[in-house]
A tleap script that builds the chain and sets N, CA, C and O, in Angstrom:
source leaprc.protein.ff14SB
mol = sequence {
  NMET THR ASN TRP PRO GLU VAL LEU ALA PRO
  TYR ALA HIE GLU ILE THR LEU HIE PRO GLY
  CYS SER GLU PRO ARG LEU ALA ALA ALA LYS
  ARG ILE LEU ASP ARG THR LEU PRO GLN ASP
  LEU HIE GLY LEU TYR ARG HIE THR ASP GLY
  ILE TYR ASP ILE SER GLY GLN TRP PHE SER
  MET TRP ARG LEU THR ASP LEU VAL SER TRP
  ASN LEU THR SER TRP ARG GLU GLY PRO SER
  GLU ARG ARG THR LEU LEU ALA PHE GLY ASP
  ASP GLY THR GLY ASP PRO PHE CYS ALA SER
  LEU ASP ARG ASP PRO ALA VAL TYR SER TRP
  SER PRO VAL SER GLN GLU ALA THR HIE LEU
  ALA ASP ASN LEU GLU ALA PHE TRP PRO GLY
  TRP LEU SER GLY GLN ILE GLY CTHR
}
set mol.1.N position { 1.097 -1.117 0.063 }
set mol.1.CA position { 0.082 0.021 0.143 }
set mol.1.C position { 0.965 1.525 0.105 }
set mol.1.O position { 2.016 1.659 0.730 }
set mol.2.N position { 0.568 2.239 -0.441 }
set mol.2.CA position { 1.593 3.451 -0.903 }
set mol.2.C position { 0.944 4.241 0.385 }
set mol.2.O position { -0.120 4.192 1.001 }
set mol.3.N position { 2.168 4.998 0.455 }
set mol.3.CA position { 2.220 6.031 1.605 }
set mol.3.C position { 1.685 7.231 0.755 }
set mol.3.O position { 2.579 7.778 0.108 }
set mol.4.N position { 0.593 7.701 0.624 }
set mol.4.CA position { 0.559 8.704 0.013 }
set mol.4.C position { 0.768 10.297 0.611 }
set mol.4.O position { 0.623 11.269 -0.131 }
set mol.5.N position { 0.988 10.375 1.493 }
set mol.5.CA position { 1.261 11.413 2.499 }
set mol.5.C position { 2.684 11.934 2.291 }
set mol.5.O position { 2.993 13.114 2.126 }
set mol.6.N position { 3.725 10.596 2.332 }
set mol.6.CA position { 4.981 10.839 2.075 }
set mol.6.C position { 5.318 10.917 0.743 }
set mol.6.O position { 6.468 11.294 0.515 }
set mol.7.N position { 4.610 10.655 -0.197 }
set mol.7.CA position { 4.786 10.433 -1.707 }
set mol.7.C position { 4.921 11.989 -2.154 }
set mol.7.O position { 5.746 12.617 -2.818 }
set mol.8.N position { 3.469 12.377 -1.335 }
set mol.8.CA position { 3.233 13.804 -1.849 }
set mol.8.C position { 3.652 15.071 -1.087 }
set mol.8.O position { 3.351 16.166 -1.562 }
set mol.9.N position { 4.159 15.005 -0.225 }
set mol.9.CA position { 4.782 15.911 0.718 }
set mol.9.C position { 5.850 16.733 0.574 }
set mol.9.O position { 5.911 17.850 1.087 }
set mol.10.N position { 7.111 16.000 -0.429 }
set mol.10.CA position { 7.352 17.372 -1.173 }
set mol.10.C position { 7.064 18.337 -2.424 }
set mol.10.O position { 7.841 19.155 -2.916 }
set mol.11.N position { 6.123 18.120 -2.702 }
set mol.11.CA position { 5.242 18.761 -3.396 }
set mol.11.C position { 4.138 19.654 -2.790 }
set mol.11.O position { 3.310 20.219 -3.504 }
set mol.12.N position { 4.156 19.756 -1.469 }
set mol.12.CA position { 3.128 20.701 -0.571 }
set mol.12.C position { 2.846 21.951 -1.113 }
set mol.12.O position { 1.708 22.369 -1.331 }
set mol.13.N position { 4.090 22.666 -1.373 }
set mol.13.CA position { 4.255 23.907 -2.069 }
set mol.13.C position { 3.485 24.350 -3.027 }
set mol.13.O position { 3.065 25.492 -3.216 }
set mol.14.N position { 3.281 23.151 -3.769 }
set mol.14.CA position { 2.954 23.366 -5.192 }
set mol.14.C position { 1.310 22.777 -5.390 }
set mol.14.O position { 0.613 23.038 -6.370 }
set mol.15.N position { 1.046 22.247 -4.658 }
set mol.15.CA position { -0.557 21.390 -4.916 }
set mol.15.C position { -1.044 21.846 -3.235 }
set mol.15.O position { -0.548 22.194 -2.163 }
set mol.16.N position { -2.480 21.540 -3.937 }
set mol.16.CA position { -3.606 21.868 -2.962 }
set mol.16.C position { -4.155 20.246 -2.690 }
set mol.16.O position { -4.609 19.655 -3.670 }
set mol.17.N position { -4.112 19.531 -1.360 }
set mol.17.CA position { -4.792 18.403 -0.966 }
set mol.17.C position { -6.187 18.826 -0.454 }
set mol.17.O position { -6.318 19.805 0.282 }
set mol.18.N position { -7.493 17.868 -0.966 }
set mol.18.CA position { -8.824 18.083 -0.481 }
set mol.18.C position { -8.871 17.250 0.500 }
set mol.18.O position { -8.005 16.383 0.378 }
set mol.19.N position { -9.787 17.092 1.819 }
set mol.19.CA position { -9.584 15.923 2.515 }
set mol.19.C position { -9.967 14.430 1.961 }
set mol.19.O position { -10.748 14.702 1.050 }
set mol.20.N position { -9.884 13.404 1.992 }
set mol.20.CA position { -10.022 12.380 1.429 }
set mol.20.C position { -11.066 11.837 1.458 }
set mol.20.O position { -11.774 12.268 2.368 }
set mol.21.N position { -11.669 10.794 0.661 }
set mol.21.CA position { -13.067 10.180 0.350 }
set mol.21.C position { -13.424 9.426 1.457 }
set mol.21.O position { -12.505 9.070 2.195 }
set mol.22.N position { -14.209 9.204 1.648 }
set mol.22.CA position { -14.837 7.971 2.903 }
set mol.22.C position { -14.899 6.795 1.999 }
set mol.22.O position { -14.772 6.846 0.775 }
set mol.23.N position { -15.143 5.546 2.836 }
set mol.23.CA position { -15.626 4.403 1.723 }
set mol.23.C position { -16.733 4.203 1.543 }
set mol.23.O position { -16.905 3.323 0.699 }
set mol.24.N position { -17.916 4.752 2.083 }
set mol.24.CA position { -19.060 4.972 1.678 }
set mol.24.C position { -19.289 5.718 0.230 }
set mol.24.O position { -20.154 5.433 -0.598 }
set mol.25.N position { -18.292 6.742 0.139 }
set mol.25.CA position { -18.225 7.768 -1.154 }
set mol.25.C position { -17.762 6.876 -2.328 }
set mol.25.O position { -18.339 6.748 -3.408 }
set mol.26.N position { -16.499 6.222 -1.883 }
set mol.26.CA position { -16.038 5.417 -2.964 }
set mol.26.C position { -16.825 4.277 -3.239 }
set mol.26.O position { -16.685 3.714 -4.325 }
set mol.27.N position { -17.653 3.850 -2.384 }
set mol.27.CA position { -18.188 2.523 -2.793 }
set mol.27.C position { -19.469 3.151 -3.228 }
set mol.27.O position { -20.200 2.188 -3.462 }
set mol.28.N position { -20.168 4.299 -3.473 }
set mol.28.CA position { -21.126 4.723 -4.233 }
set mol.28.C position { -20.544 5.002 -5.548 }
set mol.28.O position { -21.092 4.925 -6.648 }
set mol.29.N position { -19.504 5.295 -5.294 }
set mol.29.CA position { -18.873 5.542 -7.108 }
set mol.29.C position { -18.510 4.535 -7.619 }
set mol.29.O position { -18.512 4.682 -8.841 }
set mol.30.N position { -18.146 3.428 -7.278 }
set mol.30.CA position { -18.050 2.227 -7.933 }
set mol.30.C position { -19.159 1.466 -8.444 }
set mol.30.O position { -19.248 0.697 -9.402 }
set mol.31.N position { -20.264 1.995 -7.285 }
set mol.31.CA position { -21.634 1.160 -8.058 }
set mol.31.C position { -22.332 1.895 -9.234 }
set mol.31.O position { -22.958 1.250 -10.075 }
set mol.32.N position { -22.214 3.343 -9.294 }
set mol.32.CA position { -22.260 3.836 -10.308 }
set mol.32.C position { -21.864 3.673 -11.579 }
set mol.32.O position { -22.488 3.381 -12.599 }
set mol.33.N position { -20.203 4.014 -11.271 }
set mol.33.CA position { -19.444 3.676 -12.369 }
set mol.33.C position { -19.811 2.131 -12.790 }
set mol.33.O position { -19.995 1.878 -13.981 }
set mol.34.N position { -19.895 1.293 -11.979 }
set mol.34.CA position { -20.178 -0.574 -12.098 }
set mol.34.C position { -18.708 -0.893 -12.516 }
set mol.34.O position { -18.375 -1.746 -13.338 }
set mol.35.N position { -17.844 -0.020 -11.774 }
set mol.35.CA position { -16.173 -0.616 -11.921 }
set mol.35.C position { -15.552 -0.669 -10.677 }
set mol.35.O position { -16.084 0.029 -9.814 }
set mol.36.N position { -14.478 -1.370 -10.321 }
set mol.36.CA position { -13.901 -0.856 -9.151 }
set mol.36.C position { -12.458 -0.213 -9.448 }
set mol.36.O position { -11.590 -0.537 -10.258 }
set mol.37.N position { -12.526 0.880 -8.438 }
set mol.37.CA position { -11.305 1.805 -8.715 }
set mol.37.C position { -9.994 1.032 -8.277 }
set mol.37.O position { -9.921 0.358 -7.249 }
set mol.38.N position { -8.873 1.233 -9.272 }
set mol.38.CA position { -7.545 0.420 -9.075 }
set mol.38.C position { -7.436 0.814 -7.607 }
set mol.38.O position { -7.888 1.772 -6.980 }
set mol.39.N position { -6.478 -0.531 -7.165 }
set mol.39.CA position { -6.345 -0.327 -5.463 }
set mol.39.C position { -5.381 0.850 -5.376 }
set mol.39.O position { -5.512 1.236 -4.214 }
set mol.40.N position { -4.536 1.586 -5.943 }
set mol.40.CA position { -3.700 2.348 -5.739 }
set mol.40.C position { -4.346 3.826 -5.641 }
set mol.40.O position { -3.961 4.671 -4.833 }
set mol.41.N position { -5.400 4.019 -6.595 }
set mol.41.CA position { -5.931 4.820 -6.797 }
set mol.41.C position { -7.160 5.115 -5.680 }
set mol.41.O position { -7.270 6.197 -5.103 }
set mol.42.N position { -8.031 4.015 -5.479 }
set mol.42.CA position { -8.891 3.949 -4.157 }
set mol.42.C position { -8.051 4.679 -3.122 }
set mol.42.O position { -8.467 5.707 -2.587 }
set mol.43.N position { -6.620 4.033 -2.783 }
set mol.43.CA position { -5.849 4.387 -1.789 }
set mol.43.C position { -5.576 5.982 -1.407 }
set mol.43.O position { -5.616 6.591 -0.338 }
set mol.44.N position { -5.228 6.450 -3.020 }
set mol.44.CA position { -5.022 8.112 -3.067 }
set mol.44.C position { -6.676 8.795 -2.891 }
set mol.44.O position { -6.869 9.700 -2.079 }
set mol.45.N position { -7.403 8.437 -3.446 }
set mol.45.CA position { -8.931 8.957 -3.043 }
set mol.45.C position { -9.008 8.832 -1.495 }
set mol.45.O position { -9.719 9.659 -0.926 }
set mol.46.N position { -8.489 8.081 -0.889 }
set mol.46.CA position { -9.075 7.783 0.473 }
set mol.46.C position { -8.159 8.979 1.317 }
set mol.46.O position { -8.606 9.415 2.378 }
set mol.47.N position { -6.886 9.461 0.787 }
set mol.47.CA position { -5.993 10.342 1.063 }
set mol.47.C position { -6.650 11.900 0.811 }
set mol.47.O position { -7.113 12.744 1.578 }
set mol.48.N position { -6.473 11.844 -0.485 }
set mol.48.CA position { -7.321 13.224 -0.890 }
set mol.48.C position { -8.241 13.017 -2.269 }
set mol.48.O position { -8.156 12.251 -3.229 }
set mol.49.N position { -9.198 14.124 -1.871 }
set mol.49.CA position { -10.446 13.819 -3.150 }
set mol.49.C position { -9.933 15.171 -4.135 }
set mol.49.O position { -10.557 16.228 -4.236 }
set mol.50.N position { -8.865 14.895 -4.698 }
set mol.50.CA position { -8.508 15.710 -5.575 }
set mol.50.C position { -7.142 16.652 -5.362 }
set mol.50.O position { -6.982 17.175 -4.260 }
set mol.51.N position { -6.262 16.843 -6.312 }
set mol.51.CA position { -4.936 17.577 -6.480 }
set mol.51.C position { -5.197 18.541 -7.118 }
set mol.51.O position { -5.689 18.327 -8.226 }
set mol.52.N position { -4.971 20.040 -6.674 }
set mol.52.CA position { -4.997 21.211 -7.364 }
set mol.52.C position { -3.907 21.665 -7.446 }
set mol.52.O position { -3.296 21.969 -6.421 }
set mol.53.N position { -3.381 21.829 -8.658 }
set mol.53.CA position { -2.297 22.060 -8.960 }
set mol.53.C position { -2.227 23.793 -8.807 }
set mol.53.O position { -2.742 24.385 -9.756 }
set mol.54.N position { -1.807 24.418 -8.017 }
set mol.54.CA position { -1.530 25.777 -7.561 }
set mol.54.C position { -0.739 26.579 -8.732 }
set mol.54.O position { -1.220 27.712 -8.750 }
set mol.55.N position { 0.071 26.483 -9.518 }
set mol.55.CA position { 0.337 27.645 -10.518 }
set mol.55.C position { -0.833 27.348 -11.754 }
set mol.55.O position { -1.518 28.191 -12.332 }
set mol.56.N position { -0.819 25.921 -11.947 }
set mol.56.CA position { -1.681 25.889 -13.336 }
set mol.56.C position { -3.145 26.466 -13.135 }
set mol.56.O position { -3.887 26.975 -13.976 }
set mol.57.N position { -3.347 26.244 -11.783 }
set mol.57.CA position { -5.045 26.651 -11.218 }
set mol.57.C position { -5.835 25.230 -12.061 }
set mol.57.O position { -6.801 25.361 -12.812 }
set mol.58.N position { -5.512 24.584 -11.900 }
set mol.58.CA position { -6.762 23.242 -12.239 }
set mol.58.C position { -6.445 21.943 -11.079 }
set mol.58.O position { -5.557 21.868 -10.230 }
set mol.59.N position { -7.230 21.260 -11.325 }
set mol.59.CA position { -7.483 20.127 -10.444 }
set mol.59.C position { -6.664 18.958 -11.667 }
set mol.59.O position { -7.168 18.535 -12.708 }
set mol.60.N position { -5.251 18.648 -11.099 }
set mol.60.CA position { -4.320 17.400 -12.273 }
set mol.60.C position { -5.144 16.226 -11.867 }
set mol.60.O position { -5.541 15.384 -12.672 }
set mol.61.N position { -5.410 16.200 -10.461 }
set mol.61.CA position { -6.532 14.902 -10.133 }
set mol.61.C position { -7.665 15.278 -9.795 }
set mol.61.O position { -7.853 15.899 -8.749 }
set mol.62.N position { -8.742 14.919 -10.747 }
set mol.62.CA position { -9.980 15.211 -10.429 }
set mol.62.C position { -10.548 14.571 -8.936 }
set mol.62.O position { -10.227 13.551 -8.327 }
set mol.63.N position { -11.606 15.722 -8.619 }
set mol.63.CA position { -12.300 15.130 -7.583 }
set mol.63.C position { -13.175 14.441 -7.726 }
set mol.63.O position { -13.825 14.554 -8.765 }
set mol.64.N position { -13.582 13.352 -6.643 }
set mol.64.CA position { -14.331 11.759 -7.110 }
set mol.64.C position { -15.793 12.415 -8.067 }
set mol.64.O position { -16.108 12.029 -9.193 }
set mol.65.N position { -16.273 13.123 -7.521 }
set mol.65.CA position { -17.345 13.561 -8.559 }
set mol.65.C position { -17.361 13.661 -9.785 }
set mol.65.O position { -18.233 13.152 -10.489 }
set mol.66.N position { -16.236 14.446 -10.277 }
set mol.66.CA position { -15.671 14.791 -11.335 }
set mol.66.C position { -15.338 13.374 -12.045 }
set mol.66.O position { -15.962 13.028 -13.049 }
set mol.67.N position { -14.427 12.657 -11.531 }
set mol.67.CA position { -14.284 11.378 -12.072 }
set mol.67.C position { -15.237 10.654 -12.311 }
set mol.67.O position { -15.130 10.018 -13.360 }
set mol.68.N position { -16.289 10.475 -11.642 }
set mol.68.CA position { -17.199 9.711 -12.085 }
set mol.68.C position { -18.249 10.153 -13.155 }
set mol.68.O position { -18.863 9.389 -13.900 }
set mol.69.N position { -18.357 11.558 -13.106 }
set mol.69.CA position { -19.144 12.067 -14.424 }
set mol.69.C position { -18.317 12.256 -15.556 }
set mol.69.O position { -18.996 12.218 -16.582 }
set mol.70.N position { -17.035 12.459 -15.781 }
set mol.70.CA position { -16.361 12.584 -16.767 }
set mol.70.C position { -16.106 11.177 -17.507 }
set mol.70.O position { -15.988 11.146 -18.732 }
set mol.71.N position { -16.014 9.846 -16.605 }
set mol.71.CA position { -15.965 8.441 -17.385 }
set mol.71.C position { -17.441 8.375 -17.758 }
set mol.71.O position { -17.818 8.428 -18.928 }
set mol.72.N position { -18.170 8.271 -16.833 }
set mol.72.CA position { -19.555 7.844 -17.659 }
set mol.72.C position { -19.946 8.575 -18.955 }
set mol.72.O position { -20.520 7.894 -19.805 }
set mol.73.N position { -19.678 10.052 -19.253 }
set mol.73.CA position { -19.844 10.635 -20.554 }
set mol.73.C position { -18.631 9.899 -20.964 }
set mol.73.O position { -19.308 9.127 -21.643 }
set mol.74.N position { -17.834 9.610 -21.085 }
set mol.74.CA position { -16.432 9.278 -21.985 }
set mol.74.C position { -16.751 7.964 -22.782 }
set mol.74.O position { -16.475 7.706 -23.954 }
set mol.75.N position { -17.455 7.138 -21.773 }
set mol.75.CA position { -17.501 5.681 -21.786 }
set mol.75.C position { -18.608 5.582 -22.888 }
set mol.75.O position { -18.481 4.857 -23.876 }
set mol.76.N position { -19.856 6.473 -22.611 }
set mol.76.CA position { -20.943 6.463 -23.438 }
set mol.76.C position { -20.461 6.851 -24.918 }
set mol.76.O position { -20.626 6.118 -25.893 }
set mol.77.N position { -20.017 7.752 -24.938 }
set mol.77.CA position { -19.637 8.666 -26.200 }
set mol.77.C position { -18.031 8.213 -27.109 }
set mol.77.O position { -17.665 8.303 -28.281 }
set mol.78.N position { -17.577 7.848 -26.182 }
set mol.78.CA position { -16.214 7.161 -26.749 }
set mol.78.C position { -15.652 6.070 -27.432 }
set mol.78.O position { -16.423 5.112 -27.380 }
set mol.79.N position { -14.563 5.813 -28.086 }
set mol.79.CA position { -14.420 4.433 -28.497 }
set mol.79.C position { -14.239 3.276 -27.654 }
set mol.79.O position { -13.601 3.562 -26.640 }
set mol.80.N position { -14.578 2.093 -27.729 }
set mol.80.CA position { -14.423 1.063 -27.096 }
set mol.80.C position { -13.163 0.909 -26.209 }
set mol.80.O position { -13.287 0.514 -25.050 }
set mol.81.N position { -12.051 1.189 -26.689 }
set mol.81.CA position { -10.612 1.366 -26.075 }
set mol.81.C position { -10.873 1.748 -24.920 }
set mol.81.O position { -10.704 1.076 -23.902 }
set mol.82.N position { -11.414 3.137 -24.995 }
set mol.82.CA position { -11.646 4.141 -23.676 }
set mol.82.C position { -12.258 3.746 -22.615 }
set mol.82.O position { -12.271 4.287 -21.509 }
set mol.83.N position { -12.959 2.442 -23.086 }
set mol.83.CA position { -13.914 1.606 -21.538 }
set mol.83.C position { -12.792 1.043 -20.870 }
set mol.83.O position { -12.963 0.791 -19.677 }
set mol.84.N position { -11.433 0.731 -21.482 }
set mol.84.CA position { -10.986 -0.273 -20.709 }
set mol.84.C position { -9.809 0.788 -19.715 }
set mol.84.O position { -8.753 0.387 -19.226 }
set mol.85.N position { -10.404 2.274 -19.616 }
set mol.85.CA position { -8.898 2.857 -18.711 }
set mol.85.C position { -10.017 3.925 -18.173 }
set mol.85.O position { -10.959 4.234 -18.903 }
set mol.86.N position { -9.864 4.487 -16.826 }
set mol.86.CA position { -10.294 5.274 -15.876 }
set mol.86.C position { -9.910 6.189 -15.519 }
set mol.86.O position { -9.245 6.182 -14.483 }
set mol.87.N position { -10.161 7.425 -16.237 }
set mol.87.CA position { -9.525 8.739 -15.955 }
set mol.87.C position { -9.658 9.353 -14.844 }
set mol.87.O position { -10.760 9.154 -14.331 }
set mol.88.N position { -8.869 10.122 -14.182 }
set mol.88.CA position { -9.012 10.280 -12.653 }
set mol.88.C position { -8.346 11.777 -12.975 }
set mol.88.O position { -8.145 12.231 -11.849 }
set mol.89.N position { -7.990 12.579 -13.758 }
set mol.89.CA position { -7.260 13.770 -13.735 }
set mol.89.C position { -7.072 14.317 -15.485 }
set mol.89.O position { -7.574 13.791 -16.478 }
set mol.90.N position { -6.328 15.326 -15.425 }
set mol.90.CA position { -5.691 15.562 -16.789 }
set mol.90.C position { -4.723 16.824 -16.744 }
set mol.90.O position { -4.759 17.605 -15.794 }
set mol.91.N position { -3.994 16.958 -17.648 }
set mol.91.CA position { -2.731 17.626 -18.259 }
set mol.91.C position { -3.096 18.928 -18.113 }
set mol.91.O position { -2.197 19.742 -18.323 }
set mol.92.N position { -3.988 19.281 -17.862 }
set mol.92.CA position { -4.575 21.208 -17.856 }
set mol.92.C position { -4.929 21.515 -19.464 }
set mol.92.O position { -5.566 22.529 -19.748 }
set mol.93.N position { -4.415 20.448 -20.650 }
set mol.93.CA position { -4.794 20.920 -22.203 }
set mol.93.C position { -6.151 19.728 -22.379 }
set mol.93.O position { -6.595 19.530 -23.510 }
set mol.94.N position { -6.640 19.107 -21.377 }
set mol.94.CA position { -7.913 18.124 -21.832 }
set mol.94.C position { -7.359 16.673 -22.309 }
set mol.94.O position { -8.157 15.868 -22.789 }
set mol.95.N position { -6.039 16.362 -22.178 }
set mol.95.CA position { -5.953 15.062 -22.211 }
set mol.95.C position { -6.240 14.407 -20.644 }
set mol.95.O position { -5.647 14.924 -19.697 }
set mol.96.N position { -6.926 13.554 -20.468 }
set mol.96.CA position { -6.989 12.817 -18.866 }
set mol.96.C position { -5.709 12.000 -18.617 }
set mol.96.O position { -4.993 11.549 -19.511 }
set mol.97.N position { -5.583 11.915 -17.784 }
set mol.97.CA position { -4.848 10.887 -17.199 }
set mol.97.C position { -5.411 9.751 -16.733 }
set mol.97.O position { -6.361 9.871 -15.959 }
set mol.98.N position { -4.905 8.313 -17.136 }
set mol.98.CA position { -6.107 7.201 -16.676 }
set mol.98.C position { -5.335 6.125 -16.098 }
set mol.98.O position { -4.106 6.051 -16.065 }
set mol.99.N position { -6.087 5.383 -15.691 }
set mol.99.CA position { -5.530 4.047 -14.738 }
set mol.99.C position { -6.198 3.049 -15.467 }
set mol.99.O position { -7.344 3.323 -15.822 }
set mol.100.N position { -5.508 1.405 -15.920 }
set mol.100.CA position { -5.898 0.723 -16.392 }
set mol.100.C position { -7.253 0.100 -15.728 }
set mol.100.O position { -7.394 0.445 -14.554 }
set mol.101.N position { -8.201 -0.686 -16.206 }
set mol.101.CA position { -9.361 -1.091 -15.511 }
set mol.101.C position { -8.838 -2.731 -15.358 }
set mol.101.O position { -9.304 -3.614 -14.637 }
set mol.102.N position { -7.908 -2.771 -16.140 }
set mol.102.CA position { -7.506 -4.528 -16.030 }
set mol.102.C position { -6.269 -4.888 -15.451 }
set mol.102.O position { -5.389 -5.367 -16.165 }
set mol.103.N position { -6.105 -4.719 -14.284 }
set mol.103.CA position { -5.213 -4.758 -13.325 }
set mol.103.C position { -3.617 -4.485 -13.841 }
set mol.103.O position { -2.644 -5.069 -13.363 }
set mol.104.N position { -3.571 -3.639 -14.741 }
set mol.104.CA position { -2.346 -2.985 -15.135 }
set mol.104.C position { -2.115 -1.726 -14.203 }
set mol.104.O position { -2.962 -0.839 -14.310 }
set mol.105.N position { -1.193 -1.552 -13.399 }
set mol.105.CA position { -1.179 -0.654 -12.524 }
set mol.105.C position { -0.401 0.658 -13.303 }
set mol.105.O position { -0.246 1.672 -12.623 }
set mol.106.N position { 0.031 0.657 -14.546 }
set mol.106.CA position { 0.749 1.521 -15.592 }
set mol.106.C position { -0.398 2.892 -15.534 }
set mol.106.O position { -1.586 2.657 -15.314 }
set mol.107.N position { 0.138 4.450 -15.775 }
set mol.107.CA position { -0.755 5.439 -15.811 }
set mol.107.C position { -0.341 5.749 -17.052 }
set mol.107.O position { 0.833 5.780 -17.423 }
set mol.108.N position { -1.648 6.065 -17.934 }
set mol.108.CA position { -1.721 6.604 -19.177 }
set mol.108.C position { -2.164 8.102 -19.379 }
set mol.108.O position { -2.690 8.789 -18.504 }
set mol.109.N position { -1.869 8.513 -20.682 }
set mol.109.CA position { -2.477 9.471 -21.140 }
set mol.109.C position { -3.327 9.314 -22.098 }
set mol.109.O position { -3.030 8.530 -22.999 }
set mol.110.N position { -4.625 10.040 -22.140 }
set mol.110.CA position { -5.350 9.389 -23.528 }
set mol.110.C position { -5.869 10.979 -24.234 }
set mol.110.O position { -6.213 12.114 -23.903 }
set mol.111.N position { -5.647 10.162 -25.354 }
set mol.111.CA position { -5.637 11.820 -26.401 }
set mol.111.C position { -6.863 11.471 -27.127 }
set mol.111.O position { -7.132 10.452 -27.762 }
set mol.112.N position { -7.655 12.696 -26.865 }
set mol.112.CA position { -9.214 12.763 -27.338 }
set mol.112.C position { -8.863 13.045 -28.855 }
set mol.112.O position { -9.717 12.637 -29.642 }
set mol.113.N position { -7.777 13.661 -29.397 }
set mol.113.CA position { -7.399 13.695 -30.891 }
set mol.113.C position { -7.024 12.458 -31.559 }
set mol.113.O position { -7.505 12.514 -32.690 }
set mol.114.N position { -6.492 11.540 -31.420 }
set mol.114.CA position { -5.646 10.693 -31.687 }
set mol.114.C position { -6.787 9.409 -31.413 }
set mol.114.O position { -7.203 8.623 -32.265 }
set mol.115.N position { -7.122 9.454 -30.065 }
set mol.115.CA position { -8.075 8.232 -29.615 }
set mol.115.C position { -6.929 7.128 -29.228 }
set mol.115.O position { -7.163 5.971 -29.576 }
set mol.116.N position { -5.822 7.374 -28.599 }
set mol.116.CA position { -4.662 6.715 -28.257 }
set mol.116.C position { -4.216 6.971 -26.785 }
set mol.116.O position { -3.988 8.086 -26.317 }
set mol.117.N position { -4.122 5.774 -26.113 }
set mol.117.CA position { -3.581 5.718 -24.831 }
set mol.117.C position { -1.958 5.738 -25.004 }
set mol.117.O position { -1.592 4.983 -25.905 }
set mol.118.N position { -0.623 6.621 -24.162 }
set mol.118.CA position { 0.265 7.063 -24.287 }
set mol.118.C position { 0.704 6.448 -22.652 }
set mol.118.O position { -0.156 6.508 -21.773 }
set mol.119.N position { 1.898 5.944 -22.380 }
set mol.119.CA position { 2.217 5.354 -21.123 }
set mol.119.C position { 2.973 6.475 -20.726 }
set mol.119.O position { 3.761 7.137 -21.401 }
set mol.120.N position { 2.542 6.643 -19.219 }
set mol.120.CA position { 3.327 7.832 -18.570 }
set mol.120.C position { 4.160 7.405 -17.292 }
set mol.120.O position { 5.235 7.853 -16.892 }
set mol.121.N position { 3.392 6.454 -16.792 }
set mol.121.CA position { 4.532 5.825 -15.875 }
set mol.121.C position { 3.891 4.387 -15.373 }
set mol.121.O position { 2.684 4.152 -15.429 }
set mol.122.N position { 4.993 3.354 -14.816 }
set mol.122.CA position { 4.720 2.038 -14.450 }
set mol.122.C position { 3.606 1.896 -13.205 }
set mol.122.O position { 3.177 0.792 -12.872 }
set mol.123.N position { 3.182 3.161 -12.547 }
set mol.123.CA position { 2.333 3.009 -11.465 }
set mol.123.C position { 2.003 4.289 -10.827 }
set mol.123.O position { 2.899 5.119 -10.983 }
set mol.124.N position { 1.078 4.666 -10.214 }
set mol.124.CA position { 0.539 5.882 -9.738 }
set mol.124.C position { 1.994 6.435 -8.734 }
set mol.124.O position { 2.630 7.433 -9.073 }
set mol.125.N position { 2.333 5.673 -7.582 }
set mol.125.CA position { 3.544 5.959 -7.085 }
set mol.125.C position { 4.784 6.721 -7.861 }
set mol.125.O position { 5.490 7.622 -7.409 }
set mol.126.N position { 4.832 6.234 -8.874 }
set mol.126.CA position { 5.841 6.750 -9.930 }
set mol.126.C position { 5.823 8.038 -10.617 }
set mol.126.O position { 6.714 8.857 -10.842 }
set mol.127.N position { 4.330 7.999 -10.945 }
set mol.127.CA position { 3.632 9.091 -11.824 }
set mol.127.C position { 3.687 10.168 -10.818 }
set mol.127.O position { 4.635 10.919 -11.051 }
set mol.128.N position { 3.034 10.490 -9.831 }
set mol.128.CA position { 2.932 11.697 -9.008 }
set mol.128.C position { 4.175 12.457 -8.960 }
set mol.128.O position { 4.240 13.512 -9.592 }
set mol.129.N position { 5.305 11.979 -8.187 }
set mol.129.CA position { 6.401 12.823 -8.324 }
set mol.129.C position { 6.903 13.383 -9.558 }
set mol.129.O position { 7.125 14.570 -9.795 }
set mol.130.N position { 7.081 12.205 -10.448 }
set mol.130.CA position { 7.241 12.666 -11.936 }
set mol.130.C position { 6.345 13.742 -12.427 }
set mol.130.O position { 6.928 14.818 -12.560 }
set mol.131.N position { 5.042 13.740 -12.743 }
set mol.131.CA position { 4.288 14.677 -13.138 }
set mol.131.C position { 4.827 15.885 -12.221 }
set mol.131.O position { 5.314 16.862 -12.791 }
set mol.132.N position { 4.758 15.846 -10.878 }
set mol.132.CA position { 4.580 17.102 -9.783 }
set mol.132.C position { 6.179 17.785 -10.293 }
set mol.132.O position { 6.460 18.983 -10.349 }
set mol.133.N position { 6.986 16.733 -10.593 }
set mol.133.CA position { 8.426 17.454 -10.538 }
set mol.133.C position { 8.764 17.786 -12.051 }
set mol.133.O position { 9.883 18.285 -12.170 }
set mol.134.N position { 8.078 17.630 -13.207 }
set mol.134.CA position { 8.353 17.900 -14.449 }
set mol.134.C position { 9.273 17.106 -15.260 }
set mol.134.O position { 9.821 17.357 -16.334 }
set mol.135.N position { 9.310 16.156 -14.540 }
set mol.135.CA position { 10.119 14.670 -15.445 }
set mol.135.C position { 9.101 13.983 -16.339 }
set mol.135.O position { 9.492 13.454 -17.379 }
set mol.136.N position { 7.790 13.958 -15.990 }
set mol.136.CA position { 6.951 13.257 -16.923 }
set mol.136.C position { 5.902 14.327 -17.653 }
set mol.136.O position { 5.214 15.054 -16.937 }
set mol.137.N position { 5.834 14.377 -18.685 }
set mol.137.CA position { 4.786 15.043 -19.533 }
set mol.137.C position { 4.082 14.405 -20.389 }
set mol.137.O position { 4.064 13.189 -20.576 }
set mol.138.N position { 3.326 15.450 -21.072 }
set mol.138.CA position { 2.562 14.691 -22.109 }
set mol.138.C position { 2.539 15.612 -23.447 }
set mol.138.O position { 1.966 15.214 -24.461 }
savepdb mol mol.pdb
quit
């Protein structure tokens, strides 16, 4: 299990974290989506309900309610390949960050233009320090 306070602490001056989600809220999201959140993403939402990028002034990790609404719309309107991914945030230009729904721990960026996923990191624990430090980009 990832220690999210420790992973995110070095970036505290660059981000705002919101109080984490309760298990009942996460269970409700699971019911609405009819999907289980990947384990590390579930743990991250227990720690924080969104990561707000202070300098860019956007949620690089969406609030749980936004995750639910964005994915429901995307799965309904998007290509079938998109239904294998769970978007949880974005790069500030509209390309969402996604976790695989098939137990692959990697993080991807989904391009709405090319309708393709690009590998960003092997897992969430590697993604956030890479993204927040500028070592990972889209």
